mmCIF file of N, CA and C in Angstrom:
data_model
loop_
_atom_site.group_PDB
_atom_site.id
_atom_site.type_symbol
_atom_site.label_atom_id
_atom_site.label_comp_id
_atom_site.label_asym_id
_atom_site.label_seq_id
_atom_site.Cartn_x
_atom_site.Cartn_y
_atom_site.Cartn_z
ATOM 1 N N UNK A 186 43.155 -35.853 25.515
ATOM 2 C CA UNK A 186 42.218 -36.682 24.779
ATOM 3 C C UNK A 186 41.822 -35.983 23.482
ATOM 4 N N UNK A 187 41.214 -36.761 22.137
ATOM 5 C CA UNK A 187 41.411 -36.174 21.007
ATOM 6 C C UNK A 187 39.734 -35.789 20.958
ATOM 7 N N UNK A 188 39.328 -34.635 20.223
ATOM 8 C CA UNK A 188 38.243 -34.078 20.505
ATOM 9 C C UNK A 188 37.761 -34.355 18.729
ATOM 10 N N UNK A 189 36.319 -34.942 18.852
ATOM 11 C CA UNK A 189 36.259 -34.773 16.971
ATOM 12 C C UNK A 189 35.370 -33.942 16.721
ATOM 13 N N UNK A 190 34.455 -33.876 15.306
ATOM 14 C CA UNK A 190 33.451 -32.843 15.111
ATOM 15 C C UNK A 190 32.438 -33.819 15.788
ATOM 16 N N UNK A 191 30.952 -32.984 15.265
ATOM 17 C CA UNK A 191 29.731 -33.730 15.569
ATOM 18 C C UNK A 191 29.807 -34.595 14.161
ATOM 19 N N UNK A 192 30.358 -34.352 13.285
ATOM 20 C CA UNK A 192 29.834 -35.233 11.883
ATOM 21 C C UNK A 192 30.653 -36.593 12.300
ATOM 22 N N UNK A 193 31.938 -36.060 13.062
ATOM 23 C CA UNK A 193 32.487 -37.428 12.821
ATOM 24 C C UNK A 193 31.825 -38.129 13.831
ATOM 25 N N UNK A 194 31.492 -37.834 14.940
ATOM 26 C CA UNK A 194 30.842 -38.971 15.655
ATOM 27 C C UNK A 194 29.715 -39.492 15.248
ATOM 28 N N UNK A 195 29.041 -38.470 14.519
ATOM 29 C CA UNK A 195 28.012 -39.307 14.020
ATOM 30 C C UNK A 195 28.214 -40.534 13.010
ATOM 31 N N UNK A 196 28.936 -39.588 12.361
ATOM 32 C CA UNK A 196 29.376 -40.910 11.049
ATOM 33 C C UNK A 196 30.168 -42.297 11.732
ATOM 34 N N UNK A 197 30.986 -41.995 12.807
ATOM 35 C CA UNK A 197 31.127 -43.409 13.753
ATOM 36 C C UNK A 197 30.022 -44.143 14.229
ATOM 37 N N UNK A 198 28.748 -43.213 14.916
ATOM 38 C CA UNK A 198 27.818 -43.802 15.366
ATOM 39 C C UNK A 198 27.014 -44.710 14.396
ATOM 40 N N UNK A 199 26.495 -44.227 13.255
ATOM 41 C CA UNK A 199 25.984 -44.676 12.272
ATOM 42 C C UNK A 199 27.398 -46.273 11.532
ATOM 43 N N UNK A 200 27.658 -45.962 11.515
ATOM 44 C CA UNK A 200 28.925 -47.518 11.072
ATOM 45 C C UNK A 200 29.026 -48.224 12.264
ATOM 46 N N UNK A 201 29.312 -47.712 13.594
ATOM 47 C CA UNK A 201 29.482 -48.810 14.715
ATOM 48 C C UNK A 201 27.846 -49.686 14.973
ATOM 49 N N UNK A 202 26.754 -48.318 14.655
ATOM 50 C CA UNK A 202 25.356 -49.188 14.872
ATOM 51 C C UNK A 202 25.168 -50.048 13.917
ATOM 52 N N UNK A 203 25.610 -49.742 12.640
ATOM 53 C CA UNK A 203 25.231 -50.742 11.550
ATOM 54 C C UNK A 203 26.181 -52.242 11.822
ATOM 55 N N UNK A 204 27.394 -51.945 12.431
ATOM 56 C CA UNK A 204 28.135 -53.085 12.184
ATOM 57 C C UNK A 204 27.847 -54.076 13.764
ATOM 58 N N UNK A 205 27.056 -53.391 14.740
ATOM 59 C CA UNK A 205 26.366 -54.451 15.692
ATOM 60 C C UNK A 205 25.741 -54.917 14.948
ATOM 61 N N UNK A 206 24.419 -54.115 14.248
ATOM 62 C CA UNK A 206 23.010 -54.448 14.255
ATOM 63 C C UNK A 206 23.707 -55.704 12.841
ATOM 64 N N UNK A 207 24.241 -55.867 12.262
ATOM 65 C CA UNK A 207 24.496 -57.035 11.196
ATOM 66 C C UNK A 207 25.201 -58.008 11.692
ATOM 67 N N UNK A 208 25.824 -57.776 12.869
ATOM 68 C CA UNK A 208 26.646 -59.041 14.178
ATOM 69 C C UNK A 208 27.911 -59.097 13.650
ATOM 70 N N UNK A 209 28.303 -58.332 12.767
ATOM 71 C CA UNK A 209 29.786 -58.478 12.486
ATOM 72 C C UNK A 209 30.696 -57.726 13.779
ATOM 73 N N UNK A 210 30.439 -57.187 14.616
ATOM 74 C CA UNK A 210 30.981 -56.457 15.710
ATOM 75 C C UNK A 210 29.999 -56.469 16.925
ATOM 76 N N UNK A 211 30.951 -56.686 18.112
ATOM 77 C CA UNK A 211 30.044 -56.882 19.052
ATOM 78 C C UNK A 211 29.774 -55.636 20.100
ATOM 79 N N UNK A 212 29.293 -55.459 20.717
ATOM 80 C CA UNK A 212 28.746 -54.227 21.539
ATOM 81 C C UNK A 212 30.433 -53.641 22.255
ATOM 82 N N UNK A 213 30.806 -54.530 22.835
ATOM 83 C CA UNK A 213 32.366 -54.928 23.467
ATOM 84 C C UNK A 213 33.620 -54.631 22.411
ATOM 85 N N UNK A 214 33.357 -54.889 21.723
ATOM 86 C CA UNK A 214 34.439 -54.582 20.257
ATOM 87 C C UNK A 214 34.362 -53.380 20.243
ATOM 88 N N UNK A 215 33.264 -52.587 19.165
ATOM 89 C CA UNK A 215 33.630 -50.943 19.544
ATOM 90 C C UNK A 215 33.635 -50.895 20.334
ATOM 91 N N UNK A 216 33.416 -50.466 21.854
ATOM 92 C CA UNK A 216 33.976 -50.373 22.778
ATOM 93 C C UNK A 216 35.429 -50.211 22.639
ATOM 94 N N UNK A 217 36.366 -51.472 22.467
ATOM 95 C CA UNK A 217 37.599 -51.797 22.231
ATOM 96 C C UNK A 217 38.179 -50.523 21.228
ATOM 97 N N UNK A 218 37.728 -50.799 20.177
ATOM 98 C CA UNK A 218 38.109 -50.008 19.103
ATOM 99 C C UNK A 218 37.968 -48.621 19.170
ATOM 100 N N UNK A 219 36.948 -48.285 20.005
ATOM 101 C CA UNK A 219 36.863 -46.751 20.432
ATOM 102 C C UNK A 219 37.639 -46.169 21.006
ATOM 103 N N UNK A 220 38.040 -47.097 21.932
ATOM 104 C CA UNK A 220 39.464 -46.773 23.359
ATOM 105 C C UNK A 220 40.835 -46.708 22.035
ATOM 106 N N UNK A 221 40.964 -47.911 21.097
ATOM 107 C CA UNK A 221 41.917 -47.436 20.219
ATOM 108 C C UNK A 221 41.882 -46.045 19.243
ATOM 109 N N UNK A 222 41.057 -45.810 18.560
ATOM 110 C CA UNK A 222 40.864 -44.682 17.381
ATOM 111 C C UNK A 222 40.827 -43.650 18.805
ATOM 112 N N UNK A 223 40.465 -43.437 20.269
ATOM 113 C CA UNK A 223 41.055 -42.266 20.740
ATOM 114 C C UNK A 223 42.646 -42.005 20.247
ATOM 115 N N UNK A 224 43.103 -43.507 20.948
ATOM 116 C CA UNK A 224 44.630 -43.537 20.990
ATOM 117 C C UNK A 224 45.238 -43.202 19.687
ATOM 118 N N UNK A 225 44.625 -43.090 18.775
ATOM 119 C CA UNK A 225 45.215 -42.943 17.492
ATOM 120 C C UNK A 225 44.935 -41.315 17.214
ATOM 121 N N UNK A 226 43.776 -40.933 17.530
ATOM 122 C CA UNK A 226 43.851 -39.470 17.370
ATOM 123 C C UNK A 226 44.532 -38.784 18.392
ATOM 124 N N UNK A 227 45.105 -38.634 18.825
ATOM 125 C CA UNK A 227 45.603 -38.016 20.005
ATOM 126 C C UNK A 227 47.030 -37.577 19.181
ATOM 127 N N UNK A 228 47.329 -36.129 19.461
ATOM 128 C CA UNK A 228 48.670 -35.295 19.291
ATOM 129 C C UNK A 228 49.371 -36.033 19.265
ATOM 130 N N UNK A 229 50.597 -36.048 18.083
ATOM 131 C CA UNK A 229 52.064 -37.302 18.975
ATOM 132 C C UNK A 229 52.176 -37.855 17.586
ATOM 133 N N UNK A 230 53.389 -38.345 17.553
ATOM 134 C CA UNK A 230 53.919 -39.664 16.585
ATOM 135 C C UNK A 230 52.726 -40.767 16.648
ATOM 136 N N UNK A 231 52.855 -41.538 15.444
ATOM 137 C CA UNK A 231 51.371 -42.755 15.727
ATOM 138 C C UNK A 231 51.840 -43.574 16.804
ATOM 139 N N UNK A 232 51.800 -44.115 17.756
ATOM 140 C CA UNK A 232 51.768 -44.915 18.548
ATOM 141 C C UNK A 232 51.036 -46.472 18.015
ATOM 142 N N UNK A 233 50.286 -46.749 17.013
ATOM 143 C CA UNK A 233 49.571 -47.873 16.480
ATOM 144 C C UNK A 233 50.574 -48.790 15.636
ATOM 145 N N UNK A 234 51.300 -47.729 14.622
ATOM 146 C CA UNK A 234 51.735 -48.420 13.564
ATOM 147 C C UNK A 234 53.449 -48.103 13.753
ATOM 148 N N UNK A 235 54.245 -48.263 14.714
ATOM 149 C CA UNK A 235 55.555 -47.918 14.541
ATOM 150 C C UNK A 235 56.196 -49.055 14.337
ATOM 151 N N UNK A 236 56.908 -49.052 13.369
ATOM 152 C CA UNK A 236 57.761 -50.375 13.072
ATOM 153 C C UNK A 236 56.552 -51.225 11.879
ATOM 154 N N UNK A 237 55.523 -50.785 11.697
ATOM 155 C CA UNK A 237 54.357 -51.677 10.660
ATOM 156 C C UNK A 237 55.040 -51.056 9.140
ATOM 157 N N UNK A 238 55.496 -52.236 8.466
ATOM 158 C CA UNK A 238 55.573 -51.543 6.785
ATOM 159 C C UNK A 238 54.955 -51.835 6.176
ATOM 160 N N UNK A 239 54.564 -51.782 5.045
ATOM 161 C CA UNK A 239 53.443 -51.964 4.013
ATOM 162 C C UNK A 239 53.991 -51.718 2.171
ATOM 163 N N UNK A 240 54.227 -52.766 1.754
ATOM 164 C CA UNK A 240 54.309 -53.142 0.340
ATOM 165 C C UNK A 240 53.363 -52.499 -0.542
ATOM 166 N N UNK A 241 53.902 -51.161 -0.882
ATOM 167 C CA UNK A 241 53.147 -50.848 -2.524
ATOM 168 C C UNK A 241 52.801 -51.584 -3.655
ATOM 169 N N UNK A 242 52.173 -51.430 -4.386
ATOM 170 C CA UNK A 242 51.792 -52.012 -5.712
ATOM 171 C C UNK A 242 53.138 -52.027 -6.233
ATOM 172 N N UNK A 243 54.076 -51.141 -6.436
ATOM 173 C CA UNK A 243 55.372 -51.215 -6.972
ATOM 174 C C UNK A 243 56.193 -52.385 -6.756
ATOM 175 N N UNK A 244 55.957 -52.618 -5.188
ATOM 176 C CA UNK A 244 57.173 -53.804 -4.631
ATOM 177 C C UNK A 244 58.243 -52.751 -3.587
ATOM 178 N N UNK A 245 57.401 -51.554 -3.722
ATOM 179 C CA UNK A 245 58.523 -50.746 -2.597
ATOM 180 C C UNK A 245 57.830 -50.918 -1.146
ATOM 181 N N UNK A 246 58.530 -51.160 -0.082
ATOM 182 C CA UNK A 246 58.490 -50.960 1.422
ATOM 183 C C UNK A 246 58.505 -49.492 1.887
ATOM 184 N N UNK A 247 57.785 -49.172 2.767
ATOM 185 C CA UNK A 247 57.468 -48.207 3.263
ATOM 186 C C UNK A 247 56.826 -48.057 4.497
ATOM 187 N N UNK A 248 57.216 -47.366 5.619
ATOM 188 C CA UNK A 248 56.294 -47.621 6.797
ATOM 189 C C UNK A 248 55.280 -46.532 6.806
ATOM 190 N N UNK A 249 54.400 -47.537 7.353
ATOM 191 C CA UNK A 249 53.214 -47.668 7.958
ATOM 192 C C UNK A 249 52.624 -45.994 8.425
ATOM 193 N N UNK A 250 53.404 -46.174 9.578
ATOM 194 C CA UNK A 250 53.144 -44.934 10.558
ATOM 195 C C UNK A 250 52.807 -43.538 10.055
ATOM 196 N N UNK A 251 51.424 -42.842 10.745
ATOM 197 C CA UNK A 251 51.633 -42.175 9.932
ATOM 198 C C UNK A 251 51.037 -40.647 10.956
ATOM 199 N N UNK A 252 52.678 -40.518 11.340
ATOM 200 C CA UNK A 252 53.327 -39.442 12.351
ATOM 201 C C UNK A 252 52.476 -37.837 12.437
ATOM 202 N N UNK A 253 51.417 -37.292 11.309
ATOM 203 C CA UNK A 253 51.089 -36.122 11.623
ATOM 204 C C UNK A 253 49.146 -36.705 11.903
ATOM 205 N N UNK A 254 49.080 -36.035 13.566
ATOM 206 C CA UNK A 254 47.492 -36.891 13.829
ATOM 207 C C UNK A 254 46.555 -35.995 13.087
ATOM 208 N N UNK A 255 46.718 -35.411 12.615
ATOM 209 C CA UNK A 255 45.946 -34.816 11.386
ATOM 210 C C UNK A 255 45.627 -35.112 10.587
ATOM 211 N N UNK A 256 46.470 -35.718 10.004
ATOM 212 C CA UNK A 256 46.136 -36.518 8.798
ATOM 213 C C UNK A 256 45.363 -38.027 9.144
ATOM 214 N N UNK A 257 46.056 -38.313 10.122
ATOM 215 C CA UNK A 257 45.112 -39.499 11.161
ATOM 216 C C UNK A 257 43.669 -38.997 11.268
ATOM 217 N N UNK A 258 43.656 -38.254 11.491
ATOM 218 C CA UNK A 258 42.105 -37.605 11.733
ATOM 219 C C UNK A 258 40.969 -37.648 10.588
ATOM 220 N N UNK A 259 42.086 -36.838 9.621
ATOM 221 C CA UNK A 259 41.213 -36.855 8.293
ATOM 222 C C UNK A 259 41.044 -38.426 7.253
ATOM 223 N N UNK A 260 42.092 -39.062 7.552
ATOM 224 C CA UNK A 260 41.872 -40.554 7.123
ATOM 225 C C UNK A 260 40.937 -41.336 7.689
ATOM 226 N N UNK A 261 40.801 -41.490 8.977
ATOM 227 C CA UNK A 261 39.392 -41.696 9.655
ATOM 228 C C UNK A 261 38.187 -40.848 9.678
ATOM 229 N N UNK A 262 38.106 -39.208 9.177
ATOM 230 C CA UNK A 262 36.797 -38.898 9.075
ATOM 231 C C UNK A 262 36.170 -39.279 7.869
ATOM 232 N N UNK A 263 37.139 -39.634 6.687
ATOM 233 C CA UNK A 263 36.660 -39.489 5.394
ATOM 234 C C UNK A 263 36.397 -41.018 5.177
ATOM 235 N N UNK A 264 37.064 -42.241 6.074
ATOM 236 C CA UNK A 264 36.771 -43.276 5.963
ATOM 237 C C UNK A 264 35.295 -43.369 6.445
ATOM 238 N N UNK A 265 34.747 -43.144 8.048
ATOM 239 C CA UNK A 265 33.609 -43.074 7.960
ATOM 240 C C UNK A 265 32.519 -42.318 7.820
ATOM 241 N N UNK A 266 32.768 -40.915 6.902
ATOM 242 C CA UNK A 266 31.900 -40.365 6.440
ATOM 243 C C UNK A 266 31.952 -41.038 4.947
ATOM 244 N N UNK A 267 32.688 -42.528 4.695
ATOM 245 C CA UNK A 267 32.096 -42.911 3.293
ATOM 246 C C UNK A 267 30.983 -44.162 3.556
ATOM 247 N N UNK A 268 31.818 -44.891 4.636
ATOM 248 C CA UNK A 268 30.673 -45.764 5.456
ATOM 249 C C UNK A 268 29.477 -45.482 5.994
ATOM 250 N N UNK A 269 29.272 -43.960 6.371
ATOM 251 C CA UNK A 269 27.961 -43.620 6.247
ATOM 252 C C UNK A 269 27.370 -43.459 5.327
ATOM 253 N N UNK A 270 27.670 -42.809 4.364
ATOM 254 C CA UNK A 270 26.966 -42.662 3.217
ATOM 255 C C UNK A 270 26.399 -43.929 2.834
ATOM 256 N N UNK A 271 27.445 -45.019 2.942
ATOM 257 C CA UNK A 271 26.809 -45.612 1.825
ATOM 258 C C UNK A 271 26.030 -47.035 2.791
ATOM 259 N N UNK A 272 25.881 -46.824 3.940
ATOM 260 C CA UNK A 272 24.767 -47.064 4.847
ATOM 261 C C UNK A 272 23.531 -46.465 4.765
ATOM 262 N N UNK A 273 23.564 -45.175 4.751
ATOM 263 C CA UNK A 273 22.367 -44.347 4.626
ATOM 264 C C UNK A 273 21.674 -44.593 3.013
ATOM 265 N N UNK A 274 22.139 -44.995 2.124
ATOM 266 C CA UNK A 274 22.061 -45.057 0.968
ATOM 267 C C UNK A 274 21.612 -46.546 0.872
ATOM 268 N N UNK A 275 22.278 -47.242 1.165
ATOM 269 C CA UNK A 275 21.614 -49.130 1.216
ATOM 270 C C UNK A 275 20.774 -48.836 2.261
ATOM 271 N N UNK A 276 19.902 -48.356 3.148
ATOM 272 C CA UNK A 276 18.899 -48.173 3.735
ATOM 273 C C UNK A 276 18.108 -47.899 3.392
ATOM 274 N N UNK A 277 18.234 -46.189 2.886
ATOM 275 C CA UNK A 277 17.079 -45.917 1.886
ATOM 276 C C UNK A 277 16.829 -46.543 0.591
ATOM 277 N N UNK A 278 17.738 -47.343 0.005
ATOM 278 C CA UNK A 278 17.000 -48.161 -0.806
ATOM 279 C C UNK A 278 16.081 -49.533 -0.376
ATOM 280 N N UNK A 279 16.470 -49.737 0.759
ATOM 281 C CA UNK A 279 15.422 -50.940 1.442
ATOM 282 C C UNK A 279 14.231 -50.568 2.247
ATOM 283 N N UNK A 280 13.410 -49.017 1.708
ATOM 284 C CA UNK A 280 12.219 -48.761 2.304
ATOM 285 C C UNK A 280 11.361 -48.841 1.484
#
């Protein structure tokens, strides 16, 4: 099983609470999505995206997958350590 820091769970906690508490996600969903982003951090080839390609701005094809979970890791910490921020930031401007 994939082990994260304390920042990153927090920074999950803080985006999964914000995205109940606005009803765009339901209690059951993360849930869902939690059981996936394990599966995605975990040692190994991606298991999510094999065979997924994705069209550059260029018009070039390229897959998806993206085979070192490290970099998986750091693409999801930096995704929601930006979603926190800028939660914590539209908050404190609404006090």
């Amino acid at each position: 099983m994939a082990t994260v820091t304390k920042k990153f769970r927090d920074d999950f906690e803080i985006w999964a609470g914000h995205r109940i508490a606005i009803g765009q996600w339901t209690q059951a969903e993360i849930a869902d999505f939690k059981a996936m982003l394990r599966t995605d951090l975990e040692p190994g080839p991606d298991r999510l995206r094999v065979g997924v390609k994705v069209i550059l701005a260029t018009g070039v094809e390229v897959l998806a997958a993206i085979d070192d979970h490290e970099e998986r890791y750091r693409l999801w910490a930096d995704f929601f350590a930006a979603e926190a921020e800028a939660i914590r930031h539209a908050v404190g401007e609404n006090r």
